[in-house]
């Protein structure tokens, strides 16, 4: 059977690719994906062992929108169709697309881009974009599908409204980025290839998970026994960072079985009686300390809580984020991204820990926690296989040794000399006082007030003073194309306006002193030591990154100000003594 008009490929066909609209080349030839996007499309097809002869290709609409902007077709007033406002052209196109799907009878549809994913599935979120007015100028906000970057790789189902299979089965839909978007973000090309490889395996079925979400004490005992028998035990916690405390803990003994042990109920009250909770915590602690291979994702964060709340000190057997950093240091390493690449079945779940109203929903939270737990073992298997293929076992061992060192450093922290800290705080506060007094003398706060506070209190007020009031030429930040007065802008302003050099230098000193004071005011732990978090899998240069400890103590050790060399604390000590006299 010949393919329908404006489409390509065999009919019927196992695989159907659905794009969004034509580009200039496609509009000229009246065929889909024959321009630059089509050239790129051939590469993920080849990576999946396919060619254009093996797949059918069509678009949501056989037309080219102005400036290749699909929002042009979604500007109808008063229309609500699957959350959007499509014009009559899209309504007709959806009817035509349903007929094409019925003719091609695909097992798998690969939806490329936000609008194609919206058309063939109900899995996309609806956000807003700037819409087109009657003169083709963007003038108003209008609803638009969003989130294809994080939802790519998801294995979902065709909308029932478009389903028309002869065998009565559901049509599988895999979401992927549009090749045109990948051309603008070429670092996403490996993910497009991974999505096509997954789609090329044909029909899938969702896994039959065995999750225990409202466990009894007996259920927990049985689950812990299963964990002890398993070669690996995956652990994941959900936290309430503002408190901070652990909300629940997930334990998985396979890639399909897990239990979520809640500590808090729907109203964030204790889930268990005190005696039962203590017994459960002791049993989980025993498992963590004795099991030969506890695994997790970004597990240094989890271990900070487990060490505090369960007194469980142990060395993790595998961290999927750390291992992925070894394999692909410049790629995203979130658990959802790793799942989309490595797991047999992937459906984006990271927005599903709360109810639709954004409020607490423990059933969704606990299910979310179990998903986090079960994907880790499968990811680990694929990562270890790739490490073995590259012959990098010694490198992985070295990374896990680094992990152990980082964990011990986090727990130990830095000793603080309290007497010296108080002395430094007094010196810094005095230095800040003198600089504010000098700035106030040079440019009185009363004369340049904005919002009721002095101009030196924030960058916004400083920009108002220098750019709006004094008329200085604004320094523009290249990345955002917005004016700025950050640390990179001040040297430029000094060079451009030598008469104001002392003012800008004093602002630099004031900023440095304020950072120093923030560090000196950071809360120390119960043992008098300054604690911090460490991330060894962040920078592609393998440089460690530090931050505030999950329990809101300590500070980012990389942001401790060296101070401005022109600031000499000793110069203020004599004046301070004179004032006391």
Coordinates of C-alpha atoms in Angstrom, one line a residue:
X1 CA 0.0 0.0 0.0
X2 CA 1.5 3.4 -0.9
X3 CA 2.1 5.9 1.9
X4 CA -0.4 8.7 2.4
X5 CA 0.3 12.1 0.8
X6 CA 3.1 14.2 2.4
X7 CA 4.5 11.2 4.3
X8 CA 7.3 8.7 3.6
X9 CA 8.0 5.1 4.4
X10 CA 6.4 1.7 4.0
X11 CA 2.7 1.2 4.8
X12 CA 1.9 -0.6 7.0
X13 CA 5.0 0.0 9.1
X14 CA 6.3 -1.1 12.6
X15 CA 7.7 2.3 13.4
X16 CA 6.1 5.7 12.8
X17 CA 7.9 9.0 13.4
X18 CA 5.7 12.0 14.1
X19 CA 7.3 15.4 13.9
X20 CA 5.7 18.8 14.4
X21 CA 5.6 20.8 11.1
X22 CA 7.5 21.5 7.9
X23 CA 10.6 23.7 7.7
X24 CA 11.6 25.6 4.6
X25 CA 13.0 22.6 2.7
X26 CA 10.1 20.4 3.6
X27 CA 7.6 23.1 2.5
X28 CA 9.4 23.3 -0.8
X29 CA 9.4 19.5 -1.4
X30 CA 6.1 18.7 0.4
X31 CA 7.8 15.9 2.4
X32 CA 8.8 15.5 6.0
X33 CA 12.3 15.7 7.3
X34 CA 14.2 16.4 4.1
X35 CA 16.2 19.5 5.4
X36 CA 18.8 19.8 8.2
X37 CA 16.6 18.1 10.7
X38 CA 16.1 15.2 8.3
X39 CA 19.9 14.9 7.9
X40 CA 20.3 14.7 11.7
X41 CA 17.4 12.2 12.0
X42 CA 19.4 9.7 9.9
X43 CA 22.0 9.4 12.6
X44 CA 19.9 8.1 15.5
X45 CA 18.1 5.8 13.1
X46 CA 21.5 4.4 12.1
X47 CA 22.5 4.0 15.8
X48 CA 19.3 2.0 16.2
X49 CA 20.1 -0.2 13.2
X50 CA 17.3 1.4 11.1
X51 CA 17.1 3.5 8.0
X52 CA 14.5 5.8 6.4
X53 CA 13.3 2.7 4.4
X54 CA 12.4 1.0 7.7
X55 CA 10.3 3.7 9.2
X56 CA 7.2 5.8 8.3
X57 CA 7.6 9.6 8.8
X58 CA 4.9 12.2 9.1
X59 CA 4.2 15.5 10.9
X60 CA 1.5 16.8 13.1
X61 CA 0.7 19.4 10.4
X62 CA 1.8 19.5 6.8
X63 CA 2.5 23.2 6.7
X64 CA 5.3 25.6 7.7
X65 CA 4.4 28.2 10.4
X66 CA 5.9 31.7 10.3
X67 CA 9.4 31.7 11.7
X68 CA 9.0 27.9 12.2
X69 CA 7.1 28.7 15.5
X70 CA 4.5 26.1 16.2
X71 CA 2.7 28.4 18.6
X72 CA 1.3 30.2 15.5
X73 CA -1.1 27.2 15.1
X74 CA -2.3 27.5 18.7
X75 CA -3.7 30.9 19.0
X76 CA -7.5 30.3 18.8
X77 CA -9.6 32.3 21.2
X78 CA -11.9 30.6 23.6
X79 CA -10.9 27.1 22.5
X80 CA -9.8 24.4 25.0
X81 CA -8.7 21.3 23.2
X82 CA -6.5 18.9 25.4
X83 CA -5.3 21.9 27.3
X84 CA -4.3 24.1 24.3
X85 CA -6.0 26.5 21.9
X86 CA -5.4 24.9 18.5
X87 CA -6.7 26.6 15.3
X88 CA -8.9 24.8 12.8
X89 CA -5.8 23.8 10.9
X90 CA -4.6 21.7 13.9
X91 CA -8.1 20.2 14.5
X92 CA -8.1 19.0 10.9
X93 CA -4.5 17.9 11.1
X94 CA -5.3 15.7 14.2
X95 CA -8.2 14.0 12.2
X96 CA -5.8 13.4 9.3
X97 CA -3.1 12.1 11.7
X98 CA -5.6 9.6 13.1
X99 CA -6.2 8.3 9.6
X100 CA -2.5 8.0 9.0
X101 CA -2.0 6.0 12.2
X102 CA -4.8 3.7 11.2
X103 CA -3.2 3.1 7.8
X104 CA 0.4 2.6 9.0
X105 CA -0.7 0.4 12.0
X106 CA 2.6 1.1 13.9
X107 CA 3.6 -0.8 17.0
X108 CA 5.7 2.2 18.2
X109 CA 5.3 5.9 17.5
X110 CA 8.3 8.2 18.1
X111 CA 7.0 11.6 18.9
X112 CA 9.6 14.4 18.2
X113 CA 9.2 17.6 20.0
X114 CA 6.7 19.2 22.5
X115 CA 3.8 19.6 20.1
X116 CA 4.1 16.1 18.6
X117 CA 4.3 14.6 22.0
X118 CA 1.2 16.5 23.1
X119 CA -0.7 15.4 20.0
X120 CA -0.1 11.6 20.4
X121 CA 0.0 11.3 24.2
X122 CA -1.5 12.8 27.3
X123 CA 1.8 12.8 29.1
X124 CA 3.0 16.4 28.5
X125 CA 2.7 19.3 30.9
X126 CA 0.9 22.5 29.8
X127 CA 2.8 25.7 30.4
X128 CA 2.7 29.1 28.6
X129 CA 4.5 30.8 25.7
X130 CA 4.4 34.1 24.0
X131 CA 1.7 33.9 21.3
X132 CA 1.1 35.5 17.9
X133 CA -1.1 38.5 17.3
X134 CA -2.9 39.2 14.1
X135 CA 0.2 40.9 12.7
X136 CA 2.3 37.8 13.4
X137 CA 4.1 39.6 16.2
X138 CA 4.4 37.8 19.6
X139 CA 2.1 39.8 21.9
X140 CA 0.2 37.5 24.3
X141 CA 0.7 34.6 26.5
X142 CA -0.9 31.3 25.5
X143 CA -0.9 27.7 26.7
X144 CA 1.8 25.4 25.2
X145 CA 3.1 21.9 25.9
X146 CA 6.4 21.9 27.8
X147 CA 9.0 19.6 29.3
X148 CA 10.2 17.4 26.4
X149 CA 13.8 17.6 27.6
X150 CA 13.0 16.0 31.0
X151 CA 10.2 13.8 29.6
X152 CA 12.2 12.5 26.6
X153 CA 12.8 8.8 26.7
X154 CA 9.4 8.2 28.4
X155 CA 7.5 5.1 27.2
X156 CA 3.8 5.9 27.2
X157 CA 0.7 5.1 25.2
X158 CA -1.1 6.6 22.2
X159 CA -4.1 8.9 23.1
X160 CA -7.3 6.8 23.0
X161 CA -8.8 9.4 20.7
X162 CA -6.3 8.5 18.0
X163 CA -6.1 4.8 18.6
X164 CA -7.3 2.6 15.7
X165 CA -5.4 -0.7 15.7
X166 CA -6.8 -3.8 14.0
X167 CA -5.5 -6.2 16.6
X168 CA -7.0 -4.3 19.5
X169 CA -3.7 -3.6 21.2
X170 CA -2.5 -0.2 22.5
X171 CA 0.1 1.6 20.4
X172 CA 3.3 2.4 22.2
X173 CA 4.6 6.0 22.1
X174 CA 8.2 7.1 22.9
X175 CA 8.9 10.8 23.5
X176 CA 12.0 12.4 22.1
X177 CA 13.5 15.8 21.3
X178 CA 13.0 17.2 17.9
X179 CA 16.1 17.0 15.7
X180 CA 15.9 20.8 15.1
X181 CA 16.2 21.3 18.9
X182 CA 19.1 18.9 19.0
X183 CA 20.9 21.0 16.3
X184 CA 20.7 23.9 18.7
X185 CA 21.7 21.8 21.7
X186 CA 24.1 19.3 20.1
X187 CA 25.1 17.9 23.5
X188 CA 21.7 16.2 23.5
X189 CA 22.4 14.1 20.4
X190 CA 23.5 11.0 22.4
X191 CA 20.1 11.1 24.2
X192 CA 18.3 11.2 20.9
X193 CA 20.2 8.2 19.8
X194 CA 19.5 6.4 23.1
X195 CA 15.8 7.0 22.6
X196 CA 15.8 5.6 19.1
X197 CA 17.7 2.5 20.3
X198 CA 15.1 1.9 22.9
X199 CA 12.2 2.4 20.4
X200 CA 13.8 0.0 18.0
X201 CA 13.3 -2.9 20.4
X202 CA 9.5 -2.7 19.6
X203 CA 6.5 -3.0 21.8
X204 CA 6.8 -2.8 25.6
X205 CA 4.6 -3.4 28.6
X206 CA 4.9 -1.6 31.9
X207 CA 6.7 -3.6 34.5
X208 CA 4.7 -5.4 37.3
X209 CA 6.1 -3.6 40.3
X210 CA 5.7 -5.1 43.7
X211 CA 5.7 -2.1 46.1
X212 CA 4.7 -2.2 49.7
X213 CA 3.5 1.4 50.5
X214 CA 1.6 1.1 53.8
X215 CA 3.7 -1.6 55.6
X216 CA 3.0 -3.3 58.8
X217 CA 5.7 -4.1 61.3
X218 CA 5.6 -7.7 59.9
X219 CA 5.9 -6.4 56.3
X220 CA 9.0 -4.5 57.2
X221 CA 10.6 -7.5 58.9
X222 CA 10.0 -9.6 55.7
X223 CA 11.4 -6.9 53.5
X224 CA 14.5 -6.6 55.6
X225 CA 15.0 -10.3 55.3
X226 CA 14.7 -10.1 51.5
X227 CA 17.2 -7.2 51.5
X228 CA 19.7 -9.3 53.5
X229 CA 19.5 -12.1 51.0
X230 CA 19.9 -9.9 48.0
X231 CA 23.4 -9.2 46.6
X232 CA 22.7 -5.5 46.6
X233 CA 20.3 -3.4 48.5
X234 CA 19.2 -0.1 47.0
X235 CA 18.4 2.7 49.5
X236 CA 16.7 6.0 48.9
X237 CA 15.3 8.6 51.3
X238 CA 12.8 11.5 50.9
X239 CA 13.4 14.4 53.1
X240 CA 11.8 17.6 54.3
X241 CA 14.8 19.9 53.9
X242 CA 13.3 22.9 55.7
X243 CA 13.0 21.0 59.0
X244 CA 15.3 19.0 58.2
X245 CA 14.2 15.4 58.7
X246 CA 13.6 12.2 56.7
X247 CA 10.1 11.7 55.5
X248 CA 10.4 8.1 54.4
X249 CA 13.0 5.6 53.4
X250 CA 12.8 3.2 50.4
X251 CA 14.5 -0.2 50.3
X252 CA 14.7 -2.3 47.1
X253 CA 16.1 -5.8 46.8
X254 CA 15.5 -6.0 43.0
X255 CA 14.6 -3.8 40.1
X256 CA 10.9 -4.6 40.6
X257 CA 10.4 -5.0 44.3
X258 CA 10.7 -2.4 47.0
X259 CA 9.2 -1.2 50.3
X260 CA 8.7 2.4 51.5
X261 CA 9.0 2.8 55.3
X262 CA 7.2 6.1 56.2
X263 CA 8.3 8.1 59.2
X264 CA 5.6 10.8 58.8
X265 CA 1.9 10.5 57.9
X266 CA -0.3 12.7 55.6
X267 CA -0.2 15.5 58.2
X268 CA 3.5 15.2 58.8
X269 CA 2.9 13.6 62.2
X270 CA 4.8 10.5 63.4
X271 CA 3.5 7.5 61.5
X272 CA 4.4 4.9 64.1
X273 CA 4.1 4.6 67.8
X274 CA 7.4 5.6 69.5
X275 CA 8.4 2.0 70.5
X276 CA 7.7 0.6 67.1
X277 CA 9.5 3.3 65.3
X278 CA 12.6 2.8 67.5
X279 CA 12.5 -1.0 66.8
X280 CA 12.2 -0.3 63.0
X281 CA 15.0 2.2 63.0
X282 CA 17.3 -0.2 64.8
X283 CA 16.6 -3.0 62.4
X284 CA 17.2 -0.8 59.3
X285 CA 20.4 0.5 60.9
X286 CA 21.5 -3.1 61.4
X287 CA 20.8 -3.8 57.7
X288 CA 22.8 -0.8 56.5
X289 CA 25.8 -1.4 58.7
X290 CA 26.0 -5.2 58.0
X291 CA 25.0 -5.5 54.3
X292 CA 28.0 -5.9 52.0
X293 CA 26.6 -3.7 49.2
X294 CA 24.3 -0.8 49.9
X295 CA 23.8 1.2 46.7
X296 CA 22.1 4.5 45.9
X297 CA 22.1 7.7 43.8
X298 CA 23.8 10.9 45.1
X299 CA 24.3 8.8 48.2
X300 CA 26.5 11.2 50.2
X301 CA 23.3 13.3 50.7
X302 CA 21.4 10.3 51.9
X303 CA 24.2 9.2 54.2
X304 CA 24.2 12.6 55.9
X305 CA 20.7 11.9 57.1
X306 CA 21.2 8.2 57.8
X307 CA 24.2 8.9 59.9
X308 CA 22.3 11.6 61.9
X309 CA 19.0 9.9 62.4
X310 CA 20.0 6.2 62.5
X311 CA 23.6 6.5 63.7
X312 CA 24.4 4.3 60.7
X313 CA 28.0 4.7 59.6
X314 CA 28.9 2.6 56.6
X315 CA 30.7 2.7 53.2
X316 CA 28.4 2.6 50.2
X317 CA 29.0 -0.1 47.7
X318 CA 28.0 1.8 44.6
X319 CA 26.8 5.4 43.8
X320 CA 25.2 5.6 40.3
X321 CA 25.8 9.3 40.1
X322 CA 29.5 9.0 40.9
X323 CA 29.9 6.1 38.4
X324 CA 28.1 8.0 35.7
X325 CA 30.4 11.0 36.4
X326 CA 33.4 8.7 35.7
X327 CA 31.8 7.4 32.4
X328 CA 30.4 10.7 31.1
X329 CA 31.7 13.6 33.2
X330 CA 30.0 16.3 31.1
X331 CA 26.6 14.7 30.8
X332 CA 23.5 15.2 33.1
X333 CA 23.5 12.7 35.9
X334 CA 20.1 13.0 37.5
X335 CA 18.4 9.7 38.4
X336 CA 15.6 10.3 35.8
X337 CA 18.2 10.8 33.1
X338 CA 20.1 7.7 34.0
X339 CA 16.8 5.7 34.0
X340 CA 15.9 7.0 30.5
X341 CA 19.3 5.8 29.2
X342 CA 19.8 2.5 31.0
X343 CA 16.4 1.0 32.2
X344 CA 14.4 -1.4 30.1
X345 CA 11.3 0.6 30.9
X346 CA 11.3 4.4 31.6
X347 CA 8.5 6.8 32.3
X348 CA 9.4 10.2 33.8
X349 CA 8.2 10.3 37.4
X350 CA 10.1 13.2 39.1
X351 CA 7.0 15.5 39.1
X352 CA 4.8 12.9 40.8
X353 CA 5.7 13.2 44.4
X354 CA 2.8 15.5 45.2
X355 CA -0.9 15.8 44.4
X356 CA -2.2 17.8 41.4
X357 CA -2.7 20.8 43.7
X358 CA 0.9 20.7 44.7
X359 CA 0.0 19.7 48.3
X360 CA 1.3 16.7 50.2
X361 CA 0.1 13.3 49.0
X362 CA 1.8 10.5 50.9
X363 CA 0.6 7.7 48.5
X364 CA 2.3 9.4 45.6
X365 CA 5.3 10.3 47.7
X366 CA 5.8 6.7 48.8
X367 CA 5.3 5.3 45.2
X368 CA 7.8 7.9 44.0
X369 CA 10.2 6.8 46.7
X370 CA 9.9 3.1 45.6
X371 CA 10.5 4.1 41.9
X372 CA 13.7 5.9 43.0
X373 CA 14.8 2.8 44.8
X374 CA 14.1 0.2 42.1
X375 CA 15.8 1.9 39.1
X376 CA 19.1 2.1 40.9
X377 CA 20.0 -1.7 40.7
X378 CA 19.3 -1.8 36.9
X379 CA 21.3 1.3 36.3
X380 CA 24.2 -0.2 38.3
X381 CA 24.2 -3.3 36.2
X382 CA 24.5 -1.4 33.0
X383 CA 27.2 1.0 34.4
X384 CA 29.3 -1.9 35.6
X385 CA 29.0 -3.6 32.2
X386 CA 30.3 -0.4 30.6
X387 CA 33.1 0.0 33.1
X388 CA 34.2 -3.6 32.3
X389 CA 33.9 -3.0 28.6
X390 CA 36.3 0.0 28.9
X391 CA 38.6 -1.8 31.4
X392 CA 38.1 0.9 33.9
X393 CA 37.7 -1.2 37.1
X394 CA 40.7 0.4 38.7
X395 CA 39.4 3.9 37.9
X396 CA 36.0 3.0 39.4
X397 CA 37.7 1.7 42.5
X398 CA 39.6 5.0 42.8
X399 CA 36.4 7.0 42.5
X400 CA 34.8 5.0 45.3
X401 CA 37.9 5.6 47.5
X402 CA 37.4 9.3 46.8
X403 CA 33.7 8.8 47.9
X404 CA 34.8 7.3 51.2
X405 CA 37.2 10.1 51.9
X406 CA 34.5 12.7 51.1
X407 CA 32.1 10.9 53.4
X408 CA 34.6 11.0 56.3
X409 CA 35.4 14.6 55.6
X410 CA 31.7 15.5 55.7
X411 CA 31.3 13.7 59.1
X412 CA 34.4 15.2 60.6
X413 CA 34.1 18.8 59.5
X414 CA 36.5 21.6 60.4
X415 CA 37.5 22.6 64.0
X416 CA 36.5 26.1 64.9
X417 CA 38.5 28.3 67.3
X418 CA 35.5 30.1 68.9
X419 CA 37.6 32.8 70.6
X420 CA 39.4 33.6 67.3
X421 CA 36.0 33.6 65.5
X422 CA 34.5 36.1 67.8
X423 CA 37.6 38.3 67.5
X424 CA 37.4 38.2 63.7
X425 CA 33.6 38.9 63.7
X426 CA 34.2 42.1 65.7
X427 CA 37.0 43.2 63.3
X428 CA 34.9 42.5 60.3
X429 CA 31.8 44.3 61.7
X430 CA 33.9 47.3 62.5
X431 CA 35.4 47.3 59.0
X432 CA 31.9 47.1 57.5
X433 CA 30.8 50.0 59.7
X434 CA 33.6 52.2 58.5
X435 CA 33.1 51.5 54.9
X436 CA 29.3 52.2 55.1
X437 CA 30.1 55.4 56.9
X438 CA 32.5 56.5 54.1
X439 CA 30.0 55.5 51.3
X440 CA 27.3 57.4 53.2
X441 CA 29.5 60.5 53.3
X442 CA 30.4 60.3 49.6
X443 CA 26.9 59.5 48.3
X444 CA 24.4 60.1 51.2
X445 CA 21.8 57.5 51.5
X446 CA 19.1 60.1 52.1
X447 CA 19.7 61.6 48.7
X448 CA 19.6 58.3 46.8
X449 CA 17.0 56.2 48.5
X450 CA 15.1 53.5 46.6
X451 CA 12.5 51.4 48.4
X452 CA 13.3 52.9 51.8
X453 CA 16.8 51.4 52.3
X454 CA 20.3 52.6 51.5
X455 CA 21.7 52.3 48.0
X456 CA 24.6 50.0 49.0
X457 CA 22.4 47.3 50.4
X458 CA 21.7 45.5 47.1
X459 CA 22.9 45.3 43.5
X460 CA 19.5 46.5 42.3
X461 CA 19.8 49.7 44.3
X462 CA 23.4 50.2 43.1
X463 CA 22.3 49.8 39.5
X464 CA 19.5 52.3 40.1
X465 CA 22.0 54.8 41.5
X466 CA 24.8 54.5 39.0
X467 CA 22.9 53.8 35.8
X468 CA 19.6 55.6 36.3
X469 CA 20.4 58.5 38.7
X470 CA 24.1 59.2 37.8
X471 CA 23.7 58.2 34.2
X472 CA 26.7 55.9 33.9
X473 CA 26.8 53.6 30.9
X474 CA 25.5 50.2 32.0
X475 CA 27.7 47.1 31.9
X476 CA 25.7 44.4 30.1
X477 CA 26.2 40.7 31.0
X478 CA 26.7 38.8 27.7
X479 CA 24.8 35.6 28.8
X480 CA 21.6 37.4 29.9
X481 CA 22.0 40.7 27.9
X482 CA 20.9 42.5 31.1
X483 CA 22.8 45.2 32.9
X484 CA 24.8 44.2 35.9
X485 CA 27.0 45.5 38.6
X486 CA 28.6 42.2 39.7
X487 CA 32.3 41.6 40.5
X488 CA 33.1 41.5 36.8
X489 CA 31.4 44.8 36.1
X490 CA 33.1 46.8 38.8
X491 CA 36.6 46.7 37.1
X492 CA 35.0 48.0 33.9
X493 CA 33.3 50.8 35.7
X494 CA 36.6 51.7 37.5
X495 CA 38.4 52.0 34.1
X496 CA 35.6 54.0 32.5
X497 CA 35.0 56.4 35.4
X498 CA 38.4 57.0 37.3
X499 CA 36.8 59.6 39.5
X500 CA 34.5 57.0 41.1
X501 CA 37.3 54.4 41.5
X502 CA 37.4 54.7 45.3
X503 CA 33.7 54.2 45.5
X504 CA 33.8 51.1 43.4
X505 CA 36.8 49.7 45.3
X506 CA 35.0 50.3 48.6
X507 CA 31.9 48.4 47.3
X508 CA 34.2 45.5 46.4
X509 CA 35.6 45.5 49.9
X510 CA 32.2 45.8 51.4
X511 CA 31.0 42.8 49.4
X512 CA 34.0 40.7 50.5
X513 CA 33.6 41.7 54.1
X514 CA 29.9 40.8 54.1
X515 CA 30.7 37.3 52.7
X516 CA 33.3 36.9 55.4
X517 CA 30.8 37.9 58.1
X518 CA 28.3 35.4 56.7
X519 CA 30.9 32.6 57.0
X520 CA 31.8 33.7 60.5
X521 CA 28.1 33.6 61.5
X522 CA 27.5 30.1 60.2
X523 CA 26.1 27.7 62.8
X524 CA 28.5 25.0 63.9
X525 CA 27.5 21.4 64.8
X526 CA 26.9 20.1 68.3
X527 CA 30.6 19.1 68.5
X528 CA 31.8 22.7 67.7
X529 CA 32.9 21.8 64.2
X530 CA 31.9 23.4 60.9
X531 CA 30.3 20.8 58.7
X532 CA 29.6 20.9 55.0
X533 CA 28.4 18.8 52.1
X534 CA 30.6 17.5 49.3
X535 CA 29.7 16.6 45.8
X536 CA 32.5 14.6 44.0
X537 CA 30.4 14.1 40.8
X538 CA 29.6 17.7 39.7
X539 CA 32.5 19.3 37.8
X540 CA 33.6 17.6 34.6
X541 CA 37.1 18.4 35.7
X542 CA 36.6 16.1 38.7
X543 CA 37.1 19.0 41.0
X544 CA 35.1 18.5 44.2
X545 CA 32.3 20.9 45.1
X546 CA 31.1 21.8 48.6
X547 CA 28.0 23.3 49.9
X548 CA 25.9 23.9 53.1
X549 CA 25.4 20.7 55.0
X550 CA 21.9 19.2 54.5
X551 CA 21.2 19.9 58.2
X552 CA 21.6 23.7 57.6
X553 CA 24.9 23.9 59.4
X554 CA 28.3 25.0 58.1
X555 CA 28.9 26.6 54.8
X556 CA 30.1 26.3 51.2
X557 CA 33.9 25.9 51.9
X558 CA 34.7 27.2 48.4
X559 CA 33.0 30.5 49.0
X560 CA 35.0 31.6 52.0
X561 CA 36.2 35.0 51.1
X562 CA 39.9 35.6 50.8
X563 CA 39.2 39.2 51.5
X564 CA 40.5 42.2 49.7
X565 CA 44.2 42.6 50.3
X566 CA 43.7 46.3 50.8
X567 CA 41.6 45.6 53.8
X568 CA 43.9 45.5 56.9
X569 CA 42.0 44.8 60.1
X570 CA 44.9 46.2 62.2
X571 CA 44.2 49.7 60.8
X572 CA 40.9 49.8 62.7
X573 CA 42.1 48.4 66.0
X574 CA 43.6 51.6 67.2
X575 CA 40.5 53.6 66.3
X576 CA 38.4 51.1 68.2
X577 CA 40.5 51.5 71.3
X578 CA 40.2 55.3 71.0
X579 CA 36.5 55.0 70.8
X580 CA 36.4 53.0 74.0
X581 CA 38.5 55.6 75.7

